[in-house]
Each structure stands twice: as structure tokens, then as C-alpha cells.
Coordinates of C-alpha atoms in Angstrom, one line a residue:
Chain A
M25 CA 132.9 143.5 67.1
M26 CA 130.0 141.3 66.2
T27 CA 127.0 141.9 68.3
G28 CA 123.9 139.9 68.3
L29 CA 122.1 142.9 66.6
R30 CA 124.5 142.9 63.6
I31 CA 124.1 139.1 63.3
L32 CA 120.4 139.4 63.2
L33 CA 120.5 142.3 60.8
G34 CA 122.7 140.4 58.5
A35 CA 120.4 137.4 58.7
A36 CA 117.5 139.5 57.9
I37 CA 119.1 141.0 54.8
L38 CA 120.1 137.7 53.5
G39 CA 116.7 136.1 54.4
G40 CA 115.0 139.1 52.5
L41 CA 117.3 138.3 49.5
G42 CA 116.2 134.6 49.8
A43 CA 112.5 135.4 50.0
A44 CA 112.9 137.7 46.9
A45 CA 114.4 134.9 44.7
P46 CA 111.0 133.6 43.2
F47 CA 110.3 137.0 42.0
T48 CA 113.6 137.6 40.3
P49 CA 114.6 136.5 36.9
L50 CA 116.6 133.4 36.9
W51 CA 119.7 134.7 35.0
L52 CA 120.1 137.3 37.8
I53 CA 119.9 134.6 40.4
S54 CA 122.5 132.7 38.7
L55 CA 124.7 135.7 38.4
V56 CA 124.2 136.6 42.1
T57 CA 125.1 132.9 43.1
L58 CA 128.3 132.9 41.0
A59 CA 129.1 136.4 42.5
M60 CA 128.7 134.9 46.0
S61 CA 131.1 132.2 45.2
T62 CA 133.7 134.7 44.2
G63 CA 132.8 136.6 47.2
L64 CA 133.7 133.6 49.5
V65 CA 137.1 133.4 47.9
V66 CA 137.6 137.2 48.3
C67 CA 136.7 136.7 52.0
G68 CA 139.6 134.6 52.4
L69 CA 141.9 136.9 50.3
I70 CA 141.0 139.7 52.8
I71 CA 142.6 137.6 55.6
L72 CA 145.8 137.3 53.8
W73 CA 145.7 140.8 52.5
R74 CA 145.5 142.3 55.9
G75 CA 148.8 140.5 56.8
G76 CA 150.4 142.1 53.7
L77 CA 150.1 138.9 51.7
V78 CA 148.7 138.9 48.2
P79 CA 148.4 135.4 46.7
F80 CA 148.4 135.4 42.8
G81 CA 147.5 131.7 42.8
Q82 CA 144.3 131.4 45.0
A83 CA 142.7 129.6 42.1
L84 CA 144.8 126.6 43.4
F85 CA 142.3 126.2 46.3
F86 CA 139.3 127.4 44.3
A87 CA 139.9 124.7 41.6
T88 CA 140.6 122.2 44.3
G89 CA 137.2 122.7 45.7
A90 CA 135.5 122.8 42.3
Y91 CA 137.1 119.6 41.3
T92 CA 136.5 117.9 44.6
V93 CA 132.7 118.5 44.0
A94 CA 132.9 117.2 40.4
L95 CA 135.1 114.1 41.0
S96 CA 133.2 113.2 44.3
G97 CA 130.1 113.0 42.2
R98 CA 131.7 111.2 39.3
W99 CA 133.8 108.7 41.2
F100 CA 131.8 108.2 44.3
G101 CA 128.3 109.1 43.4
V102 CA 128.1 111.8 46.1
T103 CA 125.3 114.2 45.3
D104 CA 124.4 115.9 48.6
A105 CA 125.2 119.5 48.2
F106 CA 126.1 120.1 51.8
L107 CA 128.4 117.0 51.8
L108 CA 130.0 118.0 48.6
I109 CA 130.7 121.5 50.0
A110 CA 132.1 120.1 53.2
L111 CA 134.4 117.8 51.2
A112 CA 135.5 120.7 49.0
V113 CA 136.3 122.8 52.1
I114 CA 138.4 120.0 53.7
M115 CA 140.3 119.2 50.5
A116 CA 141.2 122.8 49.9
A117 CA 142.3 123.4 53.4
L118 CA 144.2 120.2 53.3
V119 CA 146.2 121.3 50.3
A120 CA 146.8 124.6 51.8
F121 CA 148.0 123.0 55.1
V122 CA 150.5 120.9 53.1
V123 CA 151.7 123.7 50.7
G124 CA 151.7 126.1 53.7
F125 CA 154.8 124.5 55.1
L126 CA 156.5 126.0 52.0
L127 CA 154.4 129.0 51.4
A128 CA 154.3 130.4 54.8
Q129 CA 158.1 130.9 54.7
Y130 CA 157.7 133.5 52.0
R131 CA 156.5 137.1 51.9
E132 CA 155.6 139.8 49.4
I133 CA 156.3 139.2 45.8
F134 CA 157.8 135.7 46.6
F135 CA 154.7 134.6 48.4
A136 CA 152.6 135.9 45.5
M137 CA 154.7 134.3 42.7
L138 CA 155.0 131.0 44.6
S139 CA 151.4 130.6 45.1
L140 CA 151.0 131.5 41.4
A141 CA 153.6 128.8 40.5
L142 CA 151.6 126.1 42.7
S143 CA 148.3 127.1 41.0
M144 CA 149.8 126.7 37.6
I145 CA 151.2 123.3 38.5
L146 CA 147.7 122.2 39.3
Y147 CA 146.5 123.7 36.0
G148 CA 149.2 121.7 34.1
V149 CA 148.1 118.5 35.9
L150 CA 144.4 119.1 35.1
V151 CA 145.1 119.8 31.5
K152 CA 147.4 116.8 30.9
S153 CA 145.3 114.3 32.9
E154 CA 142.6 112.3 31.0
T155 CA 141.2 111.0 34.3
L156 CA 140.7 114.5 35.6
G157 CA 138.9 115.5 32.5
S158 CA 141.8 117.1 30.6
T159 CA 141.0 120.4 28.8
D160 CA 137.3 119.5 28.5
G161 CA 136.8 119.3 32.2
V162 CA 134.2 117.4 34.1
N163 CA 130.4 117.8 34.2
V164 CA 128.8 118.2 37.7
A165 CA 125.7 116.1 38.2
Q166 CA 122.7 118.0 39.8
A167 CA 123.0 117.9 43.5
S168 CA 120.4 116.8 46.1
F169 CA 119.5 118.8 49.3
F170 CA 118.9 116.4 52.3
G171 CA 117.4 113.8 49.8
M172 CA 115.3 116.6 47.8
K173 CA 116.1 116.8 44.2
P174 CA 114.6 120.2 42.9
R175 CA 114.8 120.6 39.2
G176 CA 114.4 123.4 36.7
P177 CA 114.0 126.8 38.4
G178 CA 113.7 125.2 41.9
Y179 CA 117.4 124.0 41.5
T180 CA 118.6 127.5 40.8
F181 CA 116.7 128.7 43.9
A182 CA 118.1 126.0 46.1
L183 CA 121.6 126.7 45.0
F184 CA 120.9 130.5 45.7
W185 CA 119.6 129.8 49.1
L186 CA 122.6 127.5 49.8
A187 CA 124.8 130.3 48.7
L188 CA 123.1 132.7 51.1
G189 CA 123.6 130.3 54.0
M190 CA 127.3 130.0 53.1
V191 CA 127.6 133.8 52.9
F192 CA 126.1 134.1 56.3
L193 CA 128.5 131.5 57.8
A194 CA 131.5 133.1 56.2
W195 CA 130.6 136.5 57.3
V196 CA 130.1 135.4 61.0
G197 CA 133.1 133.2 61.0
V198 CA 135.6 135.6 59.1
S199 CA 134.3 138.6 61.3
A200 CA 135.0 136.5 64.4
Y201 CA 138.5 135.5 63.2
L202 CA 139.3 139.2 62.3
G203 CA 138.4 140.2 65.7
S204 CA 140.6 137.5 67.3
I205 CA 144.1 138.0 68.4
A206 CA 145.5 136.1 65.4
G207 CA 143.2 138.3 63.1
Q208 CA 144.2 141.4 64.7
L209 CA 147.9 140.5 64.5
A210 CA 147.7 140.7 60.7
G211 CA 148.6 144.3 60.8
A212 CA 151.4 143.6 63.3
I213 CA 152.8 141.0 60.9
R214 CA 152.7 143.3 58.0
D215 CA 154.3 146.1 60.2
N216 CA 157.0 144.2 62.2
E217 CA 157.7 140.5 62.2
I218 CA 160.5 140.7 64.6
R219 CA 158.5 142.4 67.2
V220 CA 155.7 139.7 66.8
E221 CA 158.2 136.8 67.2
Y222 CA 159.7 138.5 70.3
L223 CA 156.3 138.8 71.8
G224 CA 156.4 135.1 71.7
I225 CA 154.3 133.9 68.7
S226 CA 155.4 132.4 65.6
V227 CA 154.8 134.4 62.5
T228 CA 155.3 131.6 60.1
R229 CA 152.5 129.7 61.9
L230 CA 150.2 132.6 61.9
V231 CA 150.8 132.8 58.2
H232 CA 150.2 129.0 57.7
L233 CA 146.9 129.4 59.7
K234 CA 145.8 132.3 57.6
L235 CA 146.6 130.4 54.3
T236 CA 144.6 127.4 55.6
I237 CA 141.5 129.5 56.5
S238 CA 141.7 131.4 53.2
A239 CA 141.9 128.2 51.2
A240 CA 138.9 126.7 53.1
L241 CA 136.9 129.7 51.9
A242 CA 138.3 129.4 48.4
G243 CA 137.4 125.8 48.4
A244 CA 133.8 126.7 49.5
G245 CA 133.6 129.2 46.7
G246 CA 134.9 126.7 44.1
A247 CA 132.4 124.2 45.3
L248 CA 129.6 126.7 44.9
A249 CA 130.8 127.8 41.6
A250 CA 131.0 124.1 40.4
L251 CA 127.4 123.5 41.4
S252 CA 126.2 126.6 40.0
I253 CA 127.9 126.2 36.6
S254 CA 127.4 122.3 36.6
H255 CA 130.9 122.1 35.1
V256 CA 134.5 122.4 36.1
D257 CA 137.5 122.8 33.8
P258 CA 141.2 123.7 34.1
Q259 CA 140.5 127.4 33.5
M260 CA 139.4 127.5 37.1
A261 CA 143.1 126.9 38.2
Y262 CA 144.4 129.3 35.6
W263 CA 146.3 132.5 36.8
T264 CA 143.6 134.7 35.2
T265 CA 141.1 133.2 37.7
S266 CA 143.4 134.1 40.6
G267 CA 143.9 137.6 39.0
G268 CA 140.0 138.1 39.1
F269 CA 139.9 137.4 42.8
V270 CA 142.8 139.9 43.4
F271 CA 140.9 142.3 41.2
V272 CA 137.7 141.9 43.2
T273 CA 139.7 142.3 46.5
I274 CA 141.2 145.7 45.3
L275 CA 137.7 146.7 44.2
A276 CA 136.2 145.6 47.6
G277 CA 139.1 146.6 49.9
A278 CA 140.1 144.7 53.0
A279 CA 138.2 146.8 55.4
S280 CA 135.0 144.9 55.6
V281 CA 133.6 141.5 54.9
P282 CA 130.3 142.4 53.4
A283 CA 132.2 144.5 50.9
A284 CA 133.7 141.4 49.5
F285 CA 130.3 140.1 48.5
L286 CA 129.3 143.5 47.1
G287 CA 132.6 143.9 45.3
A288 CA 132.2 140.5 43.8
L289 CA 128.6 141.2 42.7
L290 CA 129.7 144.5 41.2
F291 CA 132.6 142.7 39.4
E292 CA 130.0 140.1 37.9
I293 CA 127.7 142.9 36.8
V294 CA 130.4 145.0 35.2
R295 CA 131.9 141.9 33.5
T296 CA 128.5 141.0 32.1
I297 CA 127.8 144.4 30.9
A298 CA 131.2 144.7 29.5
V299 CA 130.9 141.5 27.6
A300 CA 127.6 142.5 26.2
L301 CA 128.8 146.0 25.0
L302 CA 132.2 145.1 23.8
P303 CA 132.3 141.3 23.1
G304 CA 135.9 141.4 21.8
G305 CA 137.2 144.0 24.2
W306 CA 135.4 143.6 27.5
Q307 CA 138.8 143.5 29.4
L308 CA 139.3 147.0 28.3
I309 CA 136.2 148.1 30.4
L310 CA 137.3 145.8 33.3
G311 CA 140.8 147.3 33.2
S312 CA 139.4 150.9 33.3
V313 CA 137.2 149.9 36.4
L314 CA 140.3 148.7 38.1
L315 CA 142.3 151.8 37.2
L316 CA 139.5 154.1 38.4
T317 CA 139.2 152.1 41.7
I318 CA 142.9 152.4 42.3
L319 CA 143.0 156.1 41.5
F320 CA 139.8 157.2 43.4
V321 CA 139.0 154.5 46.0
P322 CA 142.4 152.9 46.8
E323 CA 141.1 151.5 50.0
G324 CA 138.3 149.8 48.1
L325 CA 134.5 150.0 48.3
G326 CA 134.6 148.9 51.9
S327 CA 136.2 152.0 53.1
L328 CA 133.2 153.9 51.9
M329 CA 131.0 151.8 53.9
I330 CA 132.6 151.9 57.3
R331 CA 133.7 154.8 59.4
K332 CA 137.2 156.0 59.3
R333 CA 139.6 153.9 61.3
A334 CA 138.0 153.4 64.6
T335 CA 140.3 153.1 67.6
I336 CA 140.3 149.9 69.7
S337 CA 138.6 151.5 72.6
E338 CA 135.7 152.3 70.4
K339 CA 135.7 148.8 68.9
G340 CA 135.9 147.4 72.5
A341 CA 133.0 149.5 73.5
A342 CA 130.9 148.6 70.5
Chain B
M14 CA 172.6 132.2 95.8
S15 CA 172.1 130.2 92.7
A16 CA 171.9 132.1 89.4
L17 CA 168.8 132.9 87.4
L18 CA 170.8 133.2 84.2
S19 CA 174.0 131.4 83.8
V20 CA 176.4 131.7 80.9
K21 CA 179.3 129.5 80.4
G22 CA 182.1 129.6 77.9
L23 CA 179.9 131.2 75.2
E24 CA 181.3 131.8 71.8
K25 CA 180.2 133.2 68.5
T26 CA 182.2 133.2 65.2
F27 CA 181.0 134.4 61.8
G28 CA 183.5 132.7 59.5
Q29 CA 187.0 134.0 60.6
V30 CA 185.6 136.8 62.8
V31 CA 185.3 136.0 66.5
A32 CA 182.4 138.0 67.8
A33 CA 182.2 136.5 71.2
R34 CA 184.6 134.2 73.2
D35 CA 184.8 132.6 76.5
I36 CA 181.9 134.7 78.1
N37 CA 181.2 133.4 81.7
V38 CA 178.5 135.2 83.5
D39 CA 176.0 134.4 86.4
V40 CA 173.1 136.8 87.1
P41 CA 171.2 136.4 90.3
Q42 CA 167.5 137.1 90.6
G43 CA 166.7 140.8 90.9
Q44 CA 170.1 142.3 89.7
T45 CA 170.4 145.2 87.4
V46 CA 173.4 144.7 85.1
G47 CA 175.0 147.4 83.0
I48 CA 176.7 146.1 79.8
I49 CA 179.4 148.5 78.5
G50 CA 181.9 148.3 75.7
A51 CA 183.0 150.0 72.5
N52 CA 181.1 149.4 69.3
G53 CA 182.0 145.9 68.0
A54 CA 182.9 144.7 71.5
G55 CA 180.3 141.9 71.4
K56 CA 177.5 143.6 73.5
T57 CA 174.7 143.1 71.2
T58 CA 176.0 139.7 70.1
F59 CA 175.8 138.6 73.7
V60 CA 172.3 139.9 73.8
N61 CA 171.3 138.3 70.6
M62 CA 172.6 134.9 71.8
I63 CA 170.8 134.9 75.1
T64 CA 167.5 135.9 73.3
G65 CA 167.8 133.4 70.6
H66 CA 168.4 135.8 67.7
L67 CA 171.8 134.3 67.1
T68 CA 172.7 130.6 67.8
P69 CA 176.1 130.3 69.8
S70 CA 178.9 128.6 68.2
G71 CA 179.9 127.2 71.6
G72 CA 179.2 127.3 75.3
T73 CA 175.9 127.0 77.2
I74 CA 173.1 129.4 78.4
Q75 CA 171.0 128.2 81.3
F76 CA 167.9 130.0 82.5
E77 CA 166.4 128.8 85.8
G78 CA 168.6 125.7 85.6
R79 CA 167.3 124.9 82.2
D80 CA 169.5 124.9 79.1
I81 CA 168.2 127.3 76.6
T82 CA 171.2 127.4 74.3
G83 CA 170.1 127.8 70.6
L84 CA 166.3 127.7 71.3
P85 CA 164.3 129.9 69.0
S86 CA 163.6 133.4 70.3
R87 CA 159.9 133.0 70.8
K88 CA 160.5 129.9 73.0
I89 CA 163.1 131.7 75.1
M90 CA 160.7 134.6 75.2
R91 CA 157.9 132.2 76.6
L92 CA 160.3 130.9 79.2
G93 CA 160.6 134.4 80.6
I94 CA 163.4 136.3 78.9
A95 CA 162.3 139.3 76.9
R96 CA 164.2 142.0 75.2
S97 CA 163.8 145.5 73.7
F98 CA 165.8 146.7 70.7
Q99 CA 168.3 149.4 69.8
V100 CA 165.9 150.6 67.2
A101 CA 162.6 150.5 68.8
Q102 CA 160.4 147.7 67.3
V103 CA 156.8 148.7 67.5
F104 CA 153.8 148.4 65.1
P105 CA 153.7 151.7 63.4
T106 CA 150.3 151.6 62.1
F107 CA 148.9 150.7 65.5
S108 CA 148.2 153.2 68.3
V109 CA 150.2 153.0 71.6
F110 CA 147.2 151.4 73.3
E111 CA 146.8 148.9 70.3
N112 CA 150.4 148.1 70.5
L113 CA 150.1 147.2 74.2
C114 CA 147.0 145.2 73.6
A115 CA 148.9 143.2 70.8
A116 CA 151.6 142.4 73.3
T117 CA 149.3 141.5 76.2
A118 CA 146.9 139.6 73.9
I119 CA 149.9 137.5 72.8
A120 CA 151.1 137.0 76.3
R121 CA 147.5 135.7 77.3
S122 CA 147.0 133.6 74.4
G123 CA 149.7 131.2 75.5
S124 CA 151.8 131.4 72.2
S125 CA 149.5 128.9 70.4
V126 CA 148.4 130.1 67.0
V127 CA 145.0 128.3 67.4
G128 CA 144.5 129.8 70.7
A129 CA 145.2 133.2 69.2
A130 CA 142.6 132.6 66.6
L131 CA 140.0 131.6 69.2
S132 CA 140.5 134.4 71.8
R133 CA 139.3 137.9 71.4
F134 CA 141.9 140.6 70.7
V135 CA 140.0 143.1 72.8
S136 CA 139.0 141.6 76.2
A137 CA 138.5 143.1 79.6
E138 CA 141.8 141.5 80.5
T139 CA 144.0 142.6 77.7
S140 CA 142.6 146.1 78.1
A141 CA 143.3 146.1 81.8
D142 CA 146.8 145.0 81.2
A143 CA 147.5 147.5 78.5
E144 CA 146.1 150.3 80.8
T145 CA 148.4 149.2 83.6
A146 CA 151.4 149.3 81.3
L147 CA 150.3 152.8 80.0
D148 CA 150.3 154.0 83.5
Q149 CA 153.5 152.3 84.7
F150 CA 155.5 153.6 81.7
R151 CA 153.8 157.1 81.9
M152 CA 152.6 157.1 78.4
G153 CA 148.9 158.0 79.1
Q154 CA 149.0 161.2 77.1
F155 CA 150.0 159.1 74.1
R156 CA 147.4 156.5 74.5
D157 CA 145.7 157.0 71.1
A158 CA 148.7 158.3 69.0
L159 CA 150.0 156.2 66.2
A160 CA 153.3 154.7 67.0
S161 CA 154.8 156.0 63.8
T162 CA 154.1 159.6 65.2
L163 CA 155.8 159.1 68.5
P164 CA 158.8 161.1 69.8
Q165 CA 161.9 158.7 69.9
G166 CA 161.9 158.6 73.7
V167 CA 158.3 157.5 73.9
R168 CA 158.8 154.9 71.2
K169 CA 161.6 153.4 73.2
L170 CA 159.3 153.3 76.2
L171 CA 156.7 151.6 74.2
D172 CA 159.1 149.1 72.9
I173 CA 160.1 148.2 76.4
A174 CA 156.5 148.2 77.7
M175 CA 155.7 145.7 75.1
A176 CA 158.6 143.4 76.1
T177 CA 157.3 143.3 79.5
A178 CA 153.8 142.3 78.6
G179 CA 154.4 138.6 79.6
N180 CA 155.9 139.6 82.9
P181 CA 159.3 138.3 81.9
R182 CA 161.8 137.5 84.8
V183 CA 164.7 138.7 82.7
L184 CA 164.7 141.7 80.5
L185 CA 167.5 142.7 78.1
L186 CA 167.5 146.3 77.0
D187 CA 169.7 147.0 74.1
E188 CA 170.7 150.6 74.4
P189 CA 167.6 152.0 75.9
T190 CA 168.7 155.6 75.7
S191 CA 170.4 155.5 72.2
G192 CA 169.0 158.3 70.2
I193 CA 167.7 160.2 73.1
S194 CA 169.0 163.6 74.0
L195 CA 171.4 164.0 77.0
E196 CA 168.6 166.1 78.9
E197 CA 166.0 163.4 78.5
K198 CA 168.2 160.3 79.1
F199 CA 167.9 160.3 83.0
G200 CA 164.1 160.9 82.9
L201 CA 163.6 158.2 80.6
M202 CA 165.7 155.6 82.7
D203 CA 163.8 156.7 85.8
V204 CA 160.6 155.7 84.1
I205 CA 161.9 152.4 82.7
M206 CA 163.7 151.4 85.9
G207 CA 160.7 152.5 88.1
A208 CA 158.4 150.3 86.2
L209 CA 160.7 147.3 86.0
K210 CA 161.6 147.4 89.7
A211 CA 157.9 147.4 90.5
R212 CA 157.7 144.2 88.6
G213 CA 160.9 142.7 90.2
T214 CA 162.5 142.1 86.9
T215 CA 166.0 141.2 86.5
I216 CA 167.5 143.6 84.0
L217 CA 170.6 143.6 81.6
F218 CA 171.0 146.8 79.7
V219 CA 173.5 147.8 77.1
E220 CA 174.5 151.3 77.6
H221 CA 177.2 153.8 76.4
D222 CA 176.6 156.6 78.8
M223 CA 178.8 155.9 82.0
E224 CA 176.7 158.2 84.1
I225 CA 173.6 156.2 83.4
V226 CA 175.5 153.1 84.1
Q227 CA 176.7 154.4 87.5
R228 CA 173.3 155.5 88.4
F229 CA 171.2 152.6 87.5
A230 CA 173.4 149.4 87.5
D231 CA 174.2 147.2 90.5
R232 CA 176.8 145.5 88.5
V233 CA 178.8 146.2 85.4
L234 CA 180.1 143.8 82.6
A235 CA 182.7 145.5 80.5
F236 CA 183.1 143.9 77.0
Y237 CA 186.2 144.2 74.9
D238 CA 187.1 142.2 71.8
G239 CA 184.2 139.7 72.3
T240 CA 184.7 138.9 75.9
V241 CA 184.2 140.2 79.5
I242 CA 187.3 142.1 80.7
A243 CA 185.8 143.3 83.9
D244 CA 182.8 142.3 86.0
G245 CA 181.9 143.8 89.3
A246 CA 180.2 146.7 91.2
P247 CA 180.1 149.9 89.1
A248 CA 182.8 151.6 91.0
E249 CA 185.1 148.6 90.8
A250 CA 184.6 147.7 87.1
L251 CA 184.6 151.4 85.9
G252 CA 187.9 151.8 87.8
D253 CA 189.4 148.8 86.1
E254 CA 192.6 149.8 84.3
R255 CA 191.7 148.0 81.0
V256 CA 188.2 149.4 81.2
R257 CA 189.6 152.9 81.4
E258 CA 192.0 152.2 78.7
F259 CA 189.7 150.6 76.3
I260 CA 186.2 151.7 77.0
T261 CA 185.5 154.7 79.2
G262 CA 188.7 156.6 78.8
T263 CA 188.0 157.4 75.2
L264 CA 184.3 158.0 75.9
I265 CA 184.7 160.4 78.5
R266 CA 187.3 162.4 76.8
S267 CA 185.2 162.7 73.6
K268 CA 182.0 163.8 75.5
D269 CA 183.6 165.8 78.4
G270 CA 181.8 169.0 77.7
K271 CA 178.4 167.5 77.4
L272 CA 178.8 165.3 80.3
A273 CA 179.6 168.2 82.5
A274 CA 176.4 169.9 81.3
S275 CA 174.3 166.9 82.1
R276 CA 175.8 166.5 85.5
A277 CA 174.8 170.2 86.2
S278 CA 171.3 169.6 85.1
H279 CA 170.7 166.5 87.2
A280 CA 172.4 167.7 90.2

């Protein structure tokens, strides 16, 4: 359960990171910002994961968020970063709400592959459509922050601080959701849908809700990635992007929200090092890391961070 | 007295197979009804139709004067008809207490998914409800045990305790003592009936053991070939010629030795 103390502690850690930014190399700040965008998506994956649902197509919502940012700027001249992110979150959640009427009917491999199929449809549309930038994608103009337009290193800092703020909101929000009845029922859905239905609540609607929340987070992640990279392209909707999110979720585990961000950071670092060491075969290193994770930390990094499964009474007392 | 649950001309066919036909039953508030019949006689089909698991092919089901025929199970549940299952349906990776919390939390969230996302899973109210259920169903010693590790009898109790979370007015128990040893059956039924009577719940239970039926039912519905062939007080229904021929006769003969033993142990 989230206590005031934990929220303060989290805010202090993120504030400390923010304060350290001016003394950190820019490449590292960019890397962390990008990792935060992945972490936001993984937060959403955790929500589905706990219900036994693994989406292989979360890039659908990630790309929707990213393209919303790029196209809002190009078509409507929207430059405010906060407004762009809000639009991206709304669009991604809206897409999930619509496809959710179909997706929420499915479970397990069917859910996974159907979500993959939907993301590949978006990929196909993006590649084929000239107005959406085709294979070249769309450049993202530099955003403003409440009318301020930092440039150069200042822009990198501003985006980083924005990312920290989003991480904070996601952490508080997702923790609250996971502690709610709907959040706690994830395990119940995974265990026994019949019992959930006969307790009087619709499993399909619960899954629909989970999907929509996870998509909003993926949209936020996509928006942040778009601003950070200053470019979007169809690769963001491709299945390997979704695979990367699943990879990080396995690495982080579904046990803890902060682990999602640490897992994403580790993923970016490993990938960066792997590409530097083995430019042609970095996937080999990434694959080995995944293999080792599954062999030795099957519950993910988060399981190392939190105590062994606490009973509800303890959670209630905390 | 007007009936709480009223079933008229209920039918269910699966292709050419008639699973239920012309079932007419009125159950008044507070009654405990034992449902008997051989395997395939239509008992579970009857329970499944009342709880919305199966849509009837014909006929109507009224609850508190309202037509509930063909409503989805969770809506029927919301109106106040709950059920337990022949194979206990619990959340295996939750503790007993967590299972009860899940049930009471859903009951308190008012079925809305958004409400469920905005209410805390562990609150003073859900915990108190769960503790009450633990106590009523005598599961205190298993409070923190994972449901997957429970003995069969306790798992059955948990299933039933979860079904009562929303304080249903009618509870259907599908073979509450199946898979339970003869020695434990009566003790288990005492706990179940004690807890439910305290709540004033109207009970329909499917049961194969006639000793249990005689002890706990106010009324017996005997099913044969998809319909009710006898309906009345236990002595009357169990004495019915067709019931003895089609249902109890064979049952008692095949279990004679064991039944005698169970009589002795409960005398």
C-alpha cells in the first residue's frame, strides 16, 4: 500500500535525479529519458501481465502515442509538450478502448497474437501511407514547455525532467491501481474466471479496463520517445518493438513498479554496450541476458527488491 | 405465500438431447430444498439454468417476481442468487483470507469495473466481512493457507463462503459433499447449514447422499430424465414409488455397508 512516506521517498529520489542532470553527460541523460519511456510502457504491461495476459503488440499503442505527437505538431502546430503528451495518452487509450471490444474476449496465446496482428496492421498502414510519412517517418519539432522554448542541452534537461514527472505520476497511479479491487483481481482472473464471474463482476470488462490503462501508459511512453528522439517511424509499431517491451517485463518482473523503470534502464544500458561491443551481433548478447534472466531470476529483478510474497494482512497493516 | 423463486415450464435441449423438460417449482423464502436424482437426470442443468450458466430453451424463471430467464450469470448473482460448484472454484494462488477478501471486495464494489478500480482491495470493511466469514464457516485455522493446499472439505467451505459474500437471498449448492469422506460429510454440512441459516438464506442443494438430504432438507425435488418426478417433504418424496425405483433404490443398495457405518458414527 502506498503510504505518504513512500510517496515522499519516491519524489525525493526522482528530485535528486533531476537535480543531478546538469552534472551528467548529455548522452546518458538521453539514454535515461529513453529508458523512462520504455519503463512507462512496461508499467502498463505489468498490469496485463498480472492478469495472465501477455500482449505481443503493445507497440500499437506506443506508436499511436508517438505518431500523435508527431502529427499534432505537423498538422496542427501543437508544440506544448504537456498538451502533446495528454493528446498521445488520450489517443492511445481511445484506440485500446475500441480494439478492446475484440481483444478483451481473448486470453493467452490468442490475446497475444491478436494484439500482435493489430499492431502489424498499424505498421502496414504507416509504411504504405504517404501522408503518415511512409517508411521515412515524421520529424518531431522541438516542443515548448508552458511557452518556454529551451534549446541545446536545456532541451535535453527539460525532457528529462518531464520524464521524471511522468515516471512519478505513473508510479503513484499504477501503484494505486494495483492496490484497488480491480488491480488485485488480476491474480483472480488468471486463476479462475468462472469464480470471478460468479462473484458478480465481468471478467471481460476488467480485461478491457486493464488494456485501456496499459495503452494509456504505452501512449505516454511513445510520446516521450517521440519527443526524445525527435523523430517517429513505422519501426515503432513493428513487432520487434513489442518484443522489446516483453523482454523488459521479463527482466523487471511484474512484482514492482519501480522495477519496470530499473529494468528498462538496464535494458538500454545492455543494448548500448552490446551494440558497441558487437555491432553486427548485439542481439546475441541481449538474447543471452534474457536466457540468464529466465534461468536465474524467473520472477524478474523486482522479486529481488521486494520481500517474499507478503500476506494481505501485512499489506493491510502497512 | 408468494414464492421467492418461481420456475415455470423450464426446458433445455442440446440438439436432439432433452436435458430438462417441463420443470415447475416454486420455492418460498427460507426453505432448504434438497435436489436428488441419478447422474444425468438434469440436476446440474437445472442449477445452471437458474444461475445463468445455461440459457433455457423454454420456460421462465422468476426471482422476487422479476423475470431473470437468460440473464448473464453475474447479473443474476447481483440480484441475489449465488452458487457454489461441484468442483470447488477458488483462487488457488490466494490465501483463504485473500479469497474471502476478493469475494467481499467485489460484493462491496457494486459490480462496476470502474468502481472496482477506484476502491481499495483491503479496507476495514472488506477485512471485517472476510473475518466474519472465516468465523462463520470455521476456517480460522486455515486463514493464511494458500487455497491450493487446502483439504477438499475446507476448499468446499471456502467456495461456499465466497458465494455468500454478497449476502445472496438464494444459494444453490452443487453437490457440497461430493469428494468428501462419509465421516466428514455431516460435520461439513453442519458448518455450512449453520452459517447459512444464521443468514436466513434460501438454499437449494444437489446431493447424492439420502442421509444428508433427510437430515438437512425441508423439501425434496427428485429429478429423473430431465424433469421433477417427486416434490414434497423428505419422507414423502423419498417414499415415492418412482423415486425408490429410479433414484434411491439403487443408491442405497450399492452403498448399504457404508451407510450403516455412517449411521453408527453419527448416532
